[in-house]
Short mmCIF file of C-alpha atoms in Angstrom, two decimals:
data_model
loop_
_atom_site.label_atom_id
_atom_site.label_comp_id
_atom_site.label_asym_id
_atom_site.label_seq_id
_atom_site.Cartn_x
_atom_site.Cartn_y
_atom_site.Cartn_z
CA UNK A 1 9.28 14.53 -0.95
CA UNK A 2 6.13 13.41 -2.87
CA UNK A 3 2.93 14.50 -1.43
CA UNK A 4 -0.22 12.69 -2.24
CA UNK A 5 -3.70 14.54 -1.29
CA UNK A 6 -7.09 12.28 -2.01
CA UNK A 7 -10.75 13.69 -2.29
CA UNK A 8 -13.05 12.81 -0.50
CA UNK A 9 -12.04 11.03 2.77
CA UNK A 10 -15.52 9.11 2.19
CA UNK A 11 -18.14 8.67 -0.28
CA UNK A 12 -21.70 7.14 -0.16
CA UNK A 13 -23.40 6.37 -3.80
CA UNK A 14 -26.72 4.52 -4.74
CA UNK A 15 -25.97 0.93 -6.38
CA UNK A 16 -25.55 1.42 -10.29
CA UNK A 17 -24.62 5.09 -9.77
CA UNK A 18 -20.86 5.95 -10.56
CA UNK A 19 -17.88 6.74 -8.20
CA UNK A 20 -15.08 9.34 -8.95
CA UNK A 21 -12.21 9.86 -6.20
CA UNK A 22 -9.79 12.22 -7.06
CA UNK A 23 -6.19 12.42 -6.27
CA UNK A 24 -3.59 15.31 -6.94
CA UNK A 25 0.22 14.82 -6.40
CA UNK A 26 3.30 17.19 -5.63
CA UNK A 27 6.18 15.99 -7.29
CA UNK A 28 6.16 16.91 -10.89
CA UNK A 29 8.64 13.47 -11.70
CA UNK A 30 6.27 11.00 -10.47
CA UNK A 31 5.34 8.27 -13.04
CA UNK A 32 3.53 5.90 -11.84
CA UNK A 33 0.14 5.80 -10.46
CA UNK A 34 -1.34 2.78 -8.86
CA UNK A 35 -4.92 2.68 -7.16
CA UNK A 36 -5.15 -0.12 -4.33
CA UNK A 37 -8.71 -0.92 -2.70
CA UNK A 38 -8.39 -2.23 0.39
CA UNK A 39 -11.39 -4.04 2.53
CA UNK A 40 -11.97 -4.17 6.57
CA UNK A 41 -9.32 -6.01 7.93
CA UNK A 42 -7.61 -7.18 4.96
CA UNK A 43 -4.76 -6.60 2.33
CA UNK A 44 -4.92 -3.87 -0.13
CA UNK A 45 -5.58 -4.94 -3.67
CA UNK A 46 -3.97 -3.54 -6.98
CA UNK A 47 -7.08 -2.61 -9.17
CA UNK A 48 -5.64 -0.62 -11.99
CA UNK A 49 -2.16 1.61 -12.55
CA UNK A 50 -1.43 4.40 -15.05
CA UNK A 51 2.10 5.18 -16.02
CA UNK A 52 2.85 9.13 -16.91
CA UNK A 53 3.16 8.15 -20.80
CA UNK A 54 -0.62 7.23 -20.46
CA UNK A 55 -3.63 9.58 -19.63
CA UNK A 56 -6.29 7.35 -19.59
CA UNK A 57 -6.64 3.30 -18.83
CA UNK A 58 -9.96 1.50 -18.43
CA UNK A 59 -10.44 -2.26 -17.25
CA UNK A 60 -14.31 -2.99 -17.43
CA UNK A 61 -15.98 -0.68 -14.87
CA UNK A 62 -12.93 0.82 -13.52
CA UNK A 63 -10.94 3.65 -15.15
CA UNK A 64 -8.58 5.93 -14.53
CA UNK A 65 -7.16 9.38 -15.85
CA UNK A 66 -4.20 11.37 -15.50
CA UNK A 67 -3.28 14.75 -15.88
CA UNK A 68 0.44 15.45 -15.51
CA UNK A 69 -0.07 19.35 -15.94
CA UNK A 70 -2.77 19.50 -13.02
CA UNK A 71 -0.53 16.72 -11.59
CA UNK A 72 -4.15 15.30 -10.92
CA UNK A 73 -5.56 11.95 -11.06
CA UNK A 74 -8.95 10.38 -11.01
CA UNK A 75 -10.37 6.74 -10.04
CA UNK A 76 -13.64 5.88 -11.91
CA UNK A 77 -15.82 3.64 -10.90
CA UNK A 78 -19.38 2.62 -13.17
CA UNK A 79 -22.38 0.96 -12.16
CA UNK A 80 -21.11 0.40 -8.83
CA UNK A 81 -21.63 -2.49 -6.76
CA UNK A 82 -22.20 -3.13 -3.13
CA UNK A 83 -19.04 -5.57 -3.25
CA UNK A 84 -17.32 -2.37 -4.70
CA UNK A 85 -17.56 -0.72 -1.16
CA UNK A 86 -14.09 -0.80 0.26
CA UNK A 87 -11.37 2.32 1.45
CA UNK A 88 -9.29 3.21 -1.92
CA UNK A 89 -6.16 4.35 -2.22
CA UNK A 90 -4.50 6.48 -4.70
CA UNK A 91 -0.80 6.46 -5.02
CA UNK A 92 2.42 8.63 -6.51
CA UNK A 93 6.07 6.71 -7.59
CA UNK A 94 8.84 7.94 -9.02
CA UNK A 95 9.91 4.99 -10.93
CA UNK A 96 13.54 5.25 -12.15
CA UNK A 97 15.76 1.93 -12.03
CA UNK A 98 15.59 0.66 -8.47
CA UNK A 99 14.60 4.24 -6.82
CA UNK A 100 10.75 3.17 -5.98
CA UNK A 101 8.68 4.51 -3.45
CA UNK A 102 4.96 4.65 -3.27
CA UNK A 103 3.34 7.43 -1.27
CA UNK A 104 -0.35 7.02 -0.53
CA UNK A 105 -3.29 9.00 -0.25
CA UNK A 106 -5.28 9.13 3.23
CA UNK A 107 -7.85 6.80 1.41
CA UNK A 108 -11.90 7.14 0.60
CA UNK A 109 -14.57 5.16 2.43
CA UNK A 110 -16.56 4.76 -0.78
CA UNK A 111 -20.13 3.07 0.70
CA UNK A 112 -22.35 1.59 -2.07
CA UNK A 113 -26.06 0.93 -1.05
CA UNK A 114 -28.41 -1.49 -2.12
CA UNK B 1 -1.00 -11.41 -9.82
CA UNK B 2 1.62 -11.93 -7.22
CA UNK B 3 1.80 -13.50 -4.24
CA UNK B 4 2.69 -12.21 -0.74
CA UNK B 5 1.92 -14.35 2.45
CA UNK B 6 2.69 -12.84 5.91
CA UNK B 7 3.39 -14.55 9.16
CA UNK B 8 1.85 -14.56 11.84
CA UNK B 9 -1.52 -12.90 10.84
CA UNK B 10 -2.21 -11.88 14.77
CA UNK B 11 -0.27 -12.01 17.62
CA UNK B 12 -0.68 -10.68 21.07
CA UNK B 13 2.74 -9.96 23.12
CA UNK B 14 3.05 -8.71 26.36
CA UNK B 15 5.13 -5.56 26.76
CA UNK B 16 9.35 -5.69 27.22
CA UNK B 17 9.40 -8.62 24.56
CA UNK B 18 10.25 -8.66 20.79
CA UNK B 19 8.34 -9.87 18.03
CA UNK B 20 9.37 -11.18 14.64
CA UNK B 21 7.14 -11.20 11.42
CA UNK B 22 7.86 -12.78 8.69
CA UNK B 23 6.82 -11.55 4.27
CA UNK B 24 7.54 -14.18 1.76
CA UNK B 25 7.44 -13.35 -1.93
CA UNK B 26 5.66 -16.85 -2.87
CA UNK B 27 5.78 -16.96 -6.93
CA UNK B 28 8.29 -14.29 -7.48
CA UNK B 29 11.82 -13.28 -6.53
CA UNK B 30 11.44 -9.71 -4.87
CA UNK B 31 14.26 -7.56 -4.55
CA UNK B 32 12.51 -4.78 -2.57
CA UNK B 33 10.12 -5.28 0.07
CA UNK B 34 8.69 -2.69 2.02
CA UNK B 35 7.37 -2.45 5.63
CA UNK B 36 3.98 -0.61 6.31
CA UNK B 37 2.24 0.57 9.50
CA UNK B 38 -1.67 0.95 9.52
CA UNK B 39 -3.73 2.74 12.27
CA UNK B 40 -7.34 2.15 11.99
CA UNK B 41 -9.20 3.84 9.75
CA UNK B 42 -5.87 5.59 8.62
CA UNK B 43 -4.02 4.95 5.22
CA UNK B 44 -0.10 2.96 5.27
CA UNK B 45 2.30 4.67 6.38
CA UNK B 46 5.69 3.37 4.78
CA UNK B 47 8.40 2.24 7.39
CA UNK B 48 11.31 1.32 5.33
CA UNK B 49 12.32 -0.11 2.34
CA UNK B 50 14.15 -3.86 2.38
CA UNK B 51 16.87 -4.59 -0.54
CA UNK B 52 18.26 -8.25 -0.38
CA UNK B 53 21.55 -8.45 0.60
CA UNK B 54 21.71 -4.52 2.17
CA UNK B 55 20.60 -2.54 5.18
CA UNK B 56 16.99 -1.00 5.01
CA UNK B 57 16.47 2.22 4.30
CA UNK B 58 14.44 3.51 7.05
CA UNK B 59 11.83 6.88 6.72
CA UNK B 60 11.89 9.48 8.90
CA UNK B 61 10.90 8.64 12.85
CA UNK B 62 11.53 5.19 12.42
CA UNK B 63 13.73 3.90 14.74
CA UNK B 64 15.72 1.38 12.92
CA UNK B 65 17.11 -0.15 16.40
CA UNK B 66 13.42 -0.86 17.47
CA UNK B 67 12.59 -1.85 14.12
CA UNK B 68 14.61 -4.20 12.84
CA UNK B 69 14.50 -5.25 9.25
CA UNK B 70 16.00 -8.09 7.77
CA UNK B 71 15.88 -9.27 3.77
CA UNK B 72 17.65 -12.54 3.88
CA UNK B 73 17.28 -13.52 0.33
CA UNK B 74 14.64 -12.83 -2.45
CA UNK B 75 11.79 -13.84 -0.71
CA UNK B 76 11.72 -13.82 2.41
CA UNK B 77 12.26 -10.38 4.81
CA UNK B 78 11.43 -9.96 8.27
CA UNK B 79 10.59 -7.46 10.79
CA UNK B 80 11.19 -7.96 14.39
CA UNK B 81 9.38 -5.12 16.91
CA UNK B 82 11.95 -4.76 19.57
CA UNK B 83 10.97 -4.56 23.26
CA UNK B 84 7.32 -4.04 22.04
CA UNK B 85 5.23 -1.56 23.79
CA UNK B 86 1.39 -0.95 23.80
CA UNK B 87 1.56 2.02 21.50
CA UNK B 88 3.73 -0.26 19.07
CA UNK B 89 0.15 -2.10 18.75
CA UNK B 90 -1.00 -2.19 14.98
CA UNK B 91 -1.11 -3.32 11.51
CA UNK B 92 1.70 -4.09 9.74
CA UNK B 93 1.86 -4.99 5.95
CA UNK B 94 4.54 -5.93 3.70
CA UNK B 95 4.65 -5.67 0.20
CA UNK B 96 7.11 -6.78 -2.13
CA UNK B 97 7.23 -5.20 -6.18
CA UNK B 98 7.34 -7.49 -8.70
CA UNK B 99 8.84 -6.76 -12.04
CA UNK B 100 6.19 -7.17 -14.61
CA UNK B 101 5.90 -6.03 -17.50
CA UNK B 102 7.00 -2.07 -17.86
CA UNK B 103 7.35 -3.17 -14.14
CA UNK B 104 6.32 -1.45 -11.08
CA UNK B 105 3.39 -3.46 -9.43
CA UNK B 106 3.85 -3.60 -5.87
CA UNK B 107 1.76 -6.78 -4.36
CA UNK B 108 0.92 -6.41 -0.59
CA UNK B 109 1.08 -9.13 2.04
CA UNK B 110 -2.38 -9.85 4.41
CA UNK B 111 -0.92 -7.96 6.97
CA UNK B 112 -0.01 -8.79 10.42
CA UNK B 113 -2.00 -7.59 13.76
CA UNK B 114 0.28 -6.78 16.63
CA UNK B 115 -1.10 -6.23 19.86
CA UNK B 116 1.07 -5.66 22.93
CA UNK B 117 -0.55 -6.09 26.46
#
């Protein structure tokens, strides 16, 4: 099955500085890549998704790449925030009809400090 | 985007007695839903998948008889923790995957705290 390896377990950046959390992924037919952020206690939140026919997506300060031939993936995040500290969580689907199965990353403690 | 609510959001039990939580789909009709377990500090760890209408498809050390997973229609699916033991204590999430467009979104519930006594 689809293995799902995130770097680094946790990450500690000055306010303003940016964030890059990197995720690499086993199975060659995964196409879909979501990345959740998740804070203490509550539910984890969709923040951006790249599908396999894309390599790069951006949504204000948060972007994402994708490298199918590294089978690599990246989360980044500009002029970070202290509301931006949170666990993330990078995650591999094969999407194909109603086969769907999201395997996660362990997740990054990213800490942003005043 | 989509909404999931989950019920209850804590609950304590004591051990030997079941436990039923409940995922609704609130703005969307959700053919899947999926079951999560979350240690602290640890990421989800996917218990089985929930198709309306069909058995669940449980992973791999799941026990489906302790487990029990029901998707009644398309949104509502529940889980119900069998003879609950302390080390069955955690966080549970659903999540339910809407079909948007090019569709694959998954939308996750608040989660549930179990503790068992």
């Amino acid at each position: 099955g689809e293995n799902v390896e995130q770097h680094p377990s946790t990450l500690s950046v000055q306010e303003g500085d940016s964030a890059v959390i990197k995720c690499t992924y086993s199975d060659s037919a995964s196409n879909y890549f979501p990345w959740y952020k998740q804070e203490l206690g509550k539910r984890p939140q969709l923040i951006i998704d790249i599908r396999s026919n894309v390599g790069e997506k951006k949504d204000q300060r948060i972007a994402v790449t994708l490298n199918k031939t590294a089978k690599h993936f990246s989360l980044h995040i500009t002029e970070t925030q202290p509301e931006d500290s949170a666990v993330y969580f990078c995650a591999a689907s094969i999407v194909r009809g109603s086969n769907y199965k999201l395997t996660f990353g362990k997740g990054t403690l990213l800490t942003v400090n005043p | 985007g989509a909404v999931v609510s989950q019920h209850p959001s804590r609950v304590i039990c004591k051990s030997g007695t079941s436990v039923k939580i409940e995922c609704r789909s609130l703005d969307f009709q959700a053919t899947t839903m999926f079951w999560y377990r979350q240690f602290p500090k640890k990421s989800l760890m996917l218990m089985a998948t929930s198709n309306e209408g069909s058995k669940a498809t449980y992973e791999q050390g799941v026990e489906k008889d302790k487990f029990l997973i029901n998707h009644a229609s398309l949104t509502l699916s529940t889980l119900t923790v069998t003879s609950a033991h302390p080390e069955d204590s955690s966080f549970y999430i659903c999540s339910a995957r809407a079909y948007g467009q090019g569709g694959s979104e998954q939308y996750f519930g608040p989660g549930t705290r179990l503790t068992v006594t």
